[in-house]
GROMACS .gro file of C-alpha atoms in nm:
model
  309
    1UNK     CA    1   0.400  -2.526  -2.913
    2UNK     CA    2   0.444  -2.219  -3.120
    3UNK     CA    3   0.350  -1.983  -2.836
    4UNK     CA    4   0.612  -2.183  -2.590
    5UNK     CA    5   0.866  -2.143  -2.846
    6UNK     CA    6   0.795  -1.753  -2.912
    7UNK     CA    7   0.741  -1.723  -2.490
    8UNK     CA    8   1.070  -1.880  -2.443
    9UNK     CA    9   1.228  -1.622  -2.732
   10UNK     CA   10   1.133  -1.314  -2.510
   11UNK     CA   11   1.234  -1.442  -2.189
   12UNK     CA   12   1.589  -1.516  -2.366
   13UNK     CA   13   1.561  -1.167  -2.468
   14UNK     CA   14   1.480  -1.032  -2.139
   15UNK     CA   15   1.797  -1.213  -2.033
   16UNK     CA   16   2.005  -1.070  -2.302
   17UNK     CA   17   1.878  -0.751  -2.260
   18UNK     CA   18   2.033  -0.723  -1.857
   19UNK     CA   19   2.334  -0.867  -2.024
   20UNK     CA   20   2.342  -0.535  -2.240
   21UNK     CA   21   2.283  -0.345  -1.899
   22UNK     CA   22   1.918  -0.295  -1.939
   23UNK     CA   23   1.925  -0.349  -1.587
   24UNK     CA   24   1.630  -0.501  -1.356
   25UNK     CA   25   1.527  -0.128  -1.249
   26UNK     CA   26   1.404  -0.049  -1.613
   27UNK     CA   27   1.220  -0.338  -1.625
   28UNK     CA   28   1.033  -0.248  -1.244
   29UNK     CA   29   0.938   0.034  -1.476
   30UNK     CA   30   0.824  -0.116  -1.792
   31UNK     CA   31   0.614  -0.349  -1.534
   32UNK     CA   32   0.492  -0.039  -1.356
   33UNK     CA   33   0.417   0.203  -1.640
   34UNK     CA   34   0.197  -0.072  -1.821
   35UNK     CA   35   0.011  -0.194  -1.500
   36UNK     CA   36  -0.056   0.229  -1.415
   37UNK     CA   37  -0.134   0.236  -1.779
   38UNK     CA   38   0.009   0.603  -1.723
   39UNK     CA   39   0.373   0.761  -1.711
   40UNK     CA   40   0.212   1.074  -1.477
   41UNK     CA   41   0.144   0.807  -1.245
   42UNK     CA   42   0.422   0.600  -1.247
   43UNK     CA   43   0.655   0.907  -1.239
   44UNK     CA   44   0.479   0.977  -0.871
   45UNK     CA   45   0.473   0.610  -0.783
   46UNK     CA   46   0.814   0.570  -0.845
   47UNK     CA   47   0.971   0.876  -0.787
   48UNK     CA   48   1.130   0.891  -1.107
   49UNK     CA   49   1.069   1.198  -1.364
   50UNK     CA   50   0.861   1.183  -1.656
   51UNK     CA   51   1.155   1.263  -1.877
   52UNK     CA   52   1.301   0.984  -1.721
   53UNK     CA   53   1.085   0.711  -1.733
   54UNK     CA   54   0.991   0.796  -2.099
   55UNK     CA   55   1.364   0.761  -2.146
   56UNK     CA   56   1.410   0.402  -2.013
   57UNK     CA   57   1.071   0.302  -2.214
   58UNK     CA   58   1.192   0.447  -2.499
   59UNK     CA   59   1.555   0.229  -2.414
   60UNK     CA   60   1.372  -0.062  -2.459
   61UNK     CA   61   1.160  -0.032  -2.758
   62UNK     CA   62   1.468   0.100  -2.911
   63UNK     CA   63   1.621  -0.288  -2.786
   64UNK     CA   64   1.351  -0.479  -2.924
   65UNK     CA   65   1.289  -0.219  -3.258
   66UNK     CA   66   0.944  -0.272  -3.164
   67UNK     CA   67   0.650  -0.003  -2.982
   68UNK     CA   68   0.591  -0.193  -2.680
   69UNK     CA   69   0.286   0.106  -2.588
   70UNK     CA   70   0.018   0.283  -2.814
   71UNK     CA   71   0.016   0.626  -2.647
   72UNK     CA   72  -0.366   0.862  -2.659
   73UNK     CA   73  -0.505   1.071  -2.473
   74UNK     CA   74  -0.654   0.830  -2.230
   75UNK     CA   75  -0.318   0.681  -2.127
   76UNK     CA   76  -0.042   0.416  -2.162
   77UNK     CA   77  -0.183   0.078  -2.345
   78UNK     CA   78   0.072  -0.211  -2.471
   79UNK     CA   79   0.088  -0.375  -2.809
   80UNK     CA   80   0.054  -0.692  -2.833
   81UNK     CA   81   0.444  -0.734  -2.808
   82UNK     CA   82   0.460  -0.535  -2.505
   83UNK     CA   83   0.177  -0.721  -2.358
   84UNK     CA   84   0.414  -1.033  -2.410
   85UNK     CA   85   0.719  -0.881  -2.264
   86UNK     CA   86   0.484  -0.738  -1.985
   87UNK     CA   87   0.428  -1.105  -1.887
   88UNK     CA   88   0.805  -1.249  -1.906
   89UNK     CA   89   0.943  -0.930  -1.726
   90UNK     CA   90   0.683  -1.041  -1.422
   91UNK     CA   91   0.861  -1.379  -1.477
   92UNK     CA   92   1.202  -1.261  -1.477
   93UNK     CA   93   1.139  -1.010  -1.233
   94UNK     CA   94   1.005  -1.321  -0.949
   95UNK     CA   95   1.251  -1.502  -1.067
   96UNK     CA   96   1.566  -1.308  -1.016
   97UNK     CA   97   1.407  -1.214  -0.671
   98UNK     CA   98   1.372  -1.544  -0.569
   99UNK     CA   99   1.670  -1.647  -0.658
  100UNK     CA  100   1.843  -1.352  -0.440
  101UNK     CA  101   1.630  -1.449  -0.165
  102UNK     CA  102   1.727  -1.782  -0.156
  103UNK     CA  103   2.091  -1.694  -0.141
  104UNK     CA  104   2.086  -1.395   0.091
  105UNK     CA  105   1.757  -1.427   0.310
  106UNK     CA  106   1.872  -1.794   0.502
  107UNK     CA  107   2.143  -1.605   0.731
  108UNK     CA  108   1.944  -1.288   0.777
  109UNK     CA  109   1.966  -1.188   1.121
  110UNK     CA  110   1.749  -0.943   1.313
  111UNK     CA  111   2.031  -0.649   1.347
  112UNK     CA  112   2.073  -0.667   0.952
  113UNK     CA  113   1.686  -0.575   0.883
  114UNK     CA  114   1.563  -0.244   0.828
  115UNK     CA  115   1.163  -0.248   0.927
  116UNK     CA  116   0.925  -0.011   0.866
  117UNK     CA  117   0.542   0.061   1.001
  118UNK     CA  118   0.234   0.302   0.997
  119UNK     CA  119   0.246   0.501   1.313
  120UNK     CA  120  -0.117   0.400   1.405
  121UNK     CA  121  -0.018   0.045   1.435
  122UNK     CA  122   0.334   0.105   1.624
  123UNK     CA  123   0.160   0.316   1.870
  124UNK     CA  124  -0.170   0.120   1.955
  125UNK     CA  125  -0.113  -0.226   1.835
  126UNK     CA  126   0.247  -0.328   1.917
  127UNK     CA  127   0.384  -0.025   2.125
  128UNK     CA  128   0.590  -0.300   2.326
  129UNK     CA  129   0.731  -0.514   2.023
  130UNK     CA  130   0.804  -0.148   1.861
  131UNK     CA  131   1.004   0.012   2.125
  132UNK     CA  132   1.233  -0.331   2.182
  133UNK     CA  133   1.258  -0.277   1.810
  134UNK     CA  134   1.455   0.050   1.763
  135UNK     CA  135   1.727  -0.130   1.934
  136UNK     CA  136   1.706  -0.494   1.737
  137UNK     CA  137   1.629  -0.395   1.413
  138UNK     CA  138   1.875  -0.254   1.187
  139UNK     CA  139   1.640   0.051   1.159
  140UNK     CA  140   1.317   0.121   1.233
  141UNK     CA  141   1.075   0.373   1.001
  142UNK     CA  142   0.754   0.452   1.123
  143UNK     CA  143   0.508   0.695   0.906
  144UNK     CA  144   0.188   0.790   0.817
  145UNK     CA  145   0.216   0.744   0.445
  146UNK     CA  146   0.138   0.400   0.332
  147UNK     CA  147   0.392   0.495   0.031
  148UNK     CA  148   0.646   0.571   0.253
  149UNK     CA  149   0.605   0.208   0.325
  150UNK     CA  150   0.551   0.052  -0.040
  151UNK     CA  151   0.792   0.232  -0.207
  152UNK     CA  152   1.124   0.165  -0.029
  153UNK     CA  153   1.006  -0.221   0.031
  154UNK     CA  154   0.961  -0.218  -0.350
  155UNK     CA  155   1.306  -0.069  -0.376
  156UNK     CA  156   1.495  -0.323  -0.129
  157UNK     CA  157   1.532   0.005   0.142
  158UNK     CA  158   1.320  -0.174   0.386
  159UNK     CA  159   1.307  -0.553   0.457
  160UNK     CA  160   1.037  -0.564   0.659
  161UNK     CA  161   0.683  -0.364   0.662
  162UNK     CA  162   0.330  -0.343   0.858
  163UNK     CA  163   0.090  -0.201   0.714
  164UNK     CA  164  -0.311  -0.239   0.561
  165UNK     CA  165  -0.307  -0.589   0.379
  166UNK     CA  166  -0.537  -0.405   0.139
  167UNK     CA  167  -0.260  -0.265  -0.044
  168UNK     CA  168  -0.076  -0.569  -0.094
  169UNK     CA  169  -0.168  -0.533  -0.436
  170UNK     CA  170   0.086  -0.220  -0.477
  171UNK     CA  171   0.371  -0.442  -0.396
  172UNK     CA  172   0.607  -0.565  -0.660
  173UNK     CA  173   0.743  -0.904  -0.703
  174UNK     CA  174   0.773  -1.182  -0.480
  175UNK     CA  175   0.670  -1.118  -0.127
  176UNK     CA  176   0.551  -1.334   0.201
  177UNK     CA  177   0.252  -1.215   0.424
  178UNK     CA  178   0.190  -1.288   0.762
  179UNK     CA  179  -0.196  -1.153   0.856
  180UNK     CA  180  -0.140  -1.006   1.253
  181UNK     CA  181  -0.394  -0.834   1.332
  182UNK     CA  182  -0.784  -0.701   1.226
  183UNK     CA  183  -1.018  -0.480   1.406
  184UNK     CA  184  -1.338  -0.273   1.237
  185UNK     CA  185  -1.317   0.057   1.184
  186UNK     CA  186  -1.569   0.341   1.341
  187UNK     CA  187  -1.696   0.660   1.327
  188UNK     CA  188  -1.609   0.908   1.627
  189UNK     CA  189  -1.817   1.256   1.657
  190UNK     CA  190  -1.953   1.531   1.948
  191UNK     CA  191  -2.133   1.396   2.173
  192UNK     CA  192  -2.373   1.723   2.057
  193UNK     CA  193  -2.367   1.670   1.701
  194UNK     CA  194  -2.732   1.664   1.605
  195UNK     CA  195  -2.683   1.475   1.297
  196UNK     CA  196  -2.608   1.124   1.433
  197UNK     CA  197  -2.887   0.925   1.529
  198UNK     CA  198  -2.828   0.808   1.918
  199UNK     CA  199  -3.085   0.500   1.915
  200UNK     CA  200  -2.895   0.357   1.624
  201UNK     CA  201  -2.574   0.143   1.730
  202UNK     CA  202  -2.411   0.193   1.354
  203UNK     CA  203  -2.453   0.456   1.121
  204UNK     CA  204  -2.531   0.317   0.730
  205UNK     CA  205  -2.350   0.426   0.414
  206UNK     CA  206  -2.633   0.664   0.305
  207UNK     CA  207  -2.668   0.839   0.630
  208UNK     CA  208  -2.281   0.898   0.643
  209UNK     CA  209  -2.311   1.001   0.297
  210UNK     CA  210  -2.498   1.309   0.369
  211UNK     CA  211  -2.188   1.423   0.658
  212UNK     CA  212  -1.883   1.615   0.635
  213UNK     CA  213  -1.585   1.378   0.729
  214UNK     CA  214  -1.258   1.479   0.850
  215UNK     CA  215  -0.987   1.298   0.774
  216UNK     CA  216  -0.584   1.272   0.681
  217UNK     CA  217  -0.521   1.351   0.317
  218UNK     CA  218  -0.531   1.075   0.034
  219UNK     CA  219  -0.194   0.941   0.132
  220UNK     CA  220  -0.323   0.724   0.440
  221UNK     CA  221  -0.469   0.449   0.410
  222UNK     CA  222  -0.829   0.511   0.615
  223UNK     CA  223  -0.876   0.759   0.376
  224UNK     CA  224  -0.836   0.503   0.088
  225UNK     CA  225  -1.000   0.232   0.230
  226UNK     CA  226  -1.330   0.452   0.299
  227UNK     CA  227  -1.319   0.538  -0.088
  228UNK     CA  228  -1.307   0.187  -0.196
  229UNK     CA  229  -1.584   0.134  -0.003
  230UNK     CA  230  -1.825   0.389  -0.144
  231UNK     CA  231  -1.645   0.249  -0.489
  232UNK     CA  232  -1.765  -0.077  -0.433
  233UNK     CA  233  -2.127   0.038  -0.306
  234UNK     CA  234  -2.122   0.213  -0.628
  235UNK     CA  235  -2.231   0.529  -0.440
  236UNK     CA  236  -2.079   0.863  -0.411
  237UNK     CA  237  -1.860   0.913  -0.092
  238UNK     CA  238  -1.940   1.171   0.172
  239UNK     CA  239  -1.785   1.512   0.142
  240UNK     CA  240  -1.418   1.474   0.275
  241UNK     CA  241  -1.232   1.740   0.420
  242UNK     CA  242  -0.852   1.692   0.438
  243UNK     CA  243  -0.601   1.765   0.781
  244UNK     CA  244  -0.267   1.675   0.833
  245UNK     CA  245  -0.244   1.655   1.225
  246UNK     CA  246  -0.413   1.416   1.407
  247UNK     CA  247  -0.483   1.599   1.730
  248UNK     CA  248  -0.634   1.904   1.589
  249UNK     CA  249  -0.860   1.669   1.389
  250UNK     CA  250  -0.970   1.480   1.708
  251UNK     CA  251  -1.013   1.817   1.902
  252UNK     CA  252  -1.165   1.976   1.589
  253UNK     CA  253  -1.474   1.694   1.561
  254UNK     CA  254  -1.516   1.736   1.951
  255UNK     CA  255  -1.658   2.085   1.937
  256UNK     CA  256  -1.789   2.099   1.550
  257UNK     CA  257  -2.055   1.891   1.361
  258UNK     CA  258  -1.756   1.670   1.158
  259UNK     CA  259  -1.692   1.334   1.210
  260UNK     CA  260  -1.415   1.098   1.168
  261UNK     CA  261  -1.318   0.775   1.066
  262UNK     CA  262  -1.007   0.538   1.264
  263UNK     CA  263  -0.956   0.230   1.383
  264UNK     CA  264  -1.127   0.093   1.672
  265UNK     CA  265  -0.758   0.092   1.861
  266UNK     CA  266  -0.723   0.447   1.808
  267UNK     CA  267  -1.093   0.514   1.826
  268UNK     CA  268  -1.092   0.386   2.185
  269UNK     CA  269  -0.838   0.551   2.305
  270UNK     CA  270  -0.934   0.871   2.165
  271UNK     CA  271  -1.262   0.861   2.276
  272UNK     CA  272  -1.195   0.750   2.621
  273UNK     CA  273  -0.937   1.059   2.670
  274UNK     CA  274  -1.250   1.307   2.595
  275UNK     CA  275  -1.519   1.088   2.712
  276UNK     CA  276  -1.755   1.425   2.793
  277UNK     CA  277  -1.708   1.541   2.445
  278UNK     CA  278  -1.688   1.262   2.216
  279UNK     CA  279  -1.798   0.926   2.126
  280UNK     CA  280  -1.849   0.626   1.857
  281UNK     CA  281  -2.022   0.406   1.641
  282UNK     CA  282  -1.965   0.116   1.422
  283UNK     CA  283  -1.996   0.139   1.030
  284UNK     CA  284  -2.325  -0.055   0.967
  285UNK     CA  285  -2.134  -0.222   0.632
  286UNK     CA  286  -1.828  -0.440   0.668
  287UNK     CA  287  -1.529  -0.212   0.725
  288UNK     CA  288  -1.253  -0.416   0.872
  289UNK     CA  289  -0.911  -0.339   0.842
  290UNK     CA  290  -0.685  -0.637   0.825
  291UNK     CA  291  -0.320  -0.618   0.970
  292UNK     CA  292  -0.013  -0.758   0.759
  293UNK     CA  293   0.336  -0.810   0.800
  294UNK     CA  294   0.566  -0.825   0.519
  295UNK     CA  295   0.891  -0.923   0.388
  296UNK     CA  296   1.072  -1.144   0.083
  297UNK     CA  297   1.136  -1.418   0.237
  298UNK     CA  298   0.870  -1.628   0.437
  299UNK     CA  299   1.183  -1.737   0.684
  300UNK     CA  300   1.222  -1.329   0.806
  301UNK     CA  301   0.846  -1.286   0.808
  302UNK     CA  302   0.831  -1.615   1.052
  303UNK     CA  303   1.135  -1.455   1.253
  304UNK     CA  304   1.013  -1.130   1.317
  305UNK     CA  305   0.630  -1.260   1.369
  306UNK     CA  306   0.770  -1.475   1.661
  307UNK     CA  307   0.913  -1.152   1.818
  308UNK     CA  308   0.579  -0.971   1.862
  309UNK     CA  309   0.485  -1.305   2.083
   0.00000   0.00000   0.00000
């Protein structure tokens, strides 16, 4: 009873504290600061300076005359206090959100909605739904960067977003997911690379291990994915080498010794354009990636999911 009592003390705080114009934004960044654990991080993930952030931290320790985080070397950790506000500003944060979502989402229609997508899924998944959509959609963003996605739907700049359900997890607040699509990802090389094994139909972790990869830099999500992977297998990951343009990567494995990784979409269609230089195999370990659409409001995800029929 004690711990309800001192719970429901911060959350009348929290409230008290947006009455005093500690606004909603500084507490996105309390959140995010004490999930990243670092204010280097944050700063990038939320495209706020360090000065800046340490600013609106400092705000609200300054509110509650109480460290909210023990600062070393090794990063960002909260008190126990902060740990308690951490919770309630999650609370708050759903709670406001739903609340505006309720109110605004019911009468949302398509024209009003700004949507945004990776370019790999616009252009070989849904090239039909995304071409009608430039004209029904209020705007439409499409990108490489899976934080060019994240970060304005975190923001409210985009209502709607495609992209890897793997990094749902980077999404704040309340959200609704609608699963579209999943396909495997593969490996494309030269037909005369004398590394890969032809009698084998999939190439295992190890083997891939000892390759030099080609692939976008650490912003897309491939690239991520393949880490985790390795993470997971507790293994080191293959040498990567990083290139920002997708056709001088494709053309670059066709007459070298690199490989690639995409998804089987654009694997296909890549490989079938150059079928007497390239082709591709299947990763031997699961390595699936797993379509999402999201939005706020499970009402706009519904609406816009019945458009791509």
């Amino acid at each position: 009873q004690n711990d309800t009592k001192k719970s429901s003390c911060y959350l009348h705080k929290l409230l008290d504290a947006l009455n005093d114009a500690l606004n909603l934004e500084l507490l996105y960044i309390f959140v995010k600061v004490s999930e990243l654990k670092s204010i280097n991080q944050s700063s990038a993930y939320l495209s706020l300076t360090q000065p800046a952030i340490s600013k609106k931290i400092k705000q609200l320790e300054e509110y509650y005359e109480q460290e909210l985080f023990i600062r070393s070397s090794k990063g960002m950790a909260l008190t126990p206090i902060g740990q308690r506000v951490y919770l309630e500003a999650k609370q708050l944060i759903s709670q406001v959100e739903g609340l505006r979502n309720a109110i605004r989402q019911k009468e949302t229609k398509v024209n009003e909605l700004r949507l945004g997508t990776l370019d790999s899924i616009s252009s070989y998944l849904y090239p039909n739904f995304f071409v009608k959509s430039l004209n029904a959609f209020k705007s439409t963003t499409i990108t490489n960067r899976i934080d060019e996605l994240i970060e304005p739907f975190n923001r409210g700049s985009l209502d709607v977003i495609f992209m890897d359900s793997a990094f749902k997890d980077e999404i704040n607040g309340i959200y609704s997911e609608k699963e579209v699509d999943e396909e495997p990802y593969f490996l494309v090389y030269s037909k005369d690379n004398p590394l890969i094994n032809l009698d084998k139909e999939s190439i295992d972790p190890c083997t891939l291990q000892k390759m030099d990869l080609l692939m976008y830099p650490k912003y897309c999500p491939i690239h991520q994915r393949l880490i985790r992977v390795y993470q997971d297998l507790q293994i080191n990951p293959p040498k990567i080498v990083e290139i920002d343009y997708g056709e001088s990567m494709i053309a670059m494995v066709a007459n070298s010794n690199y490989i690639t990784v995409l998804p089987k979409s654009i694997a296909i269609n890549k490989v079938t354009a150059d079928i007497s230089h390239l082709k591709m195999k299947e990763f031997e370990v699961t390595f699936t990636r797993k379509i999402s659409l999201f939005s706020r409001d499970a009402h706009v995800t519904e609406m816009v999911n019945r458009m791509m029929k």
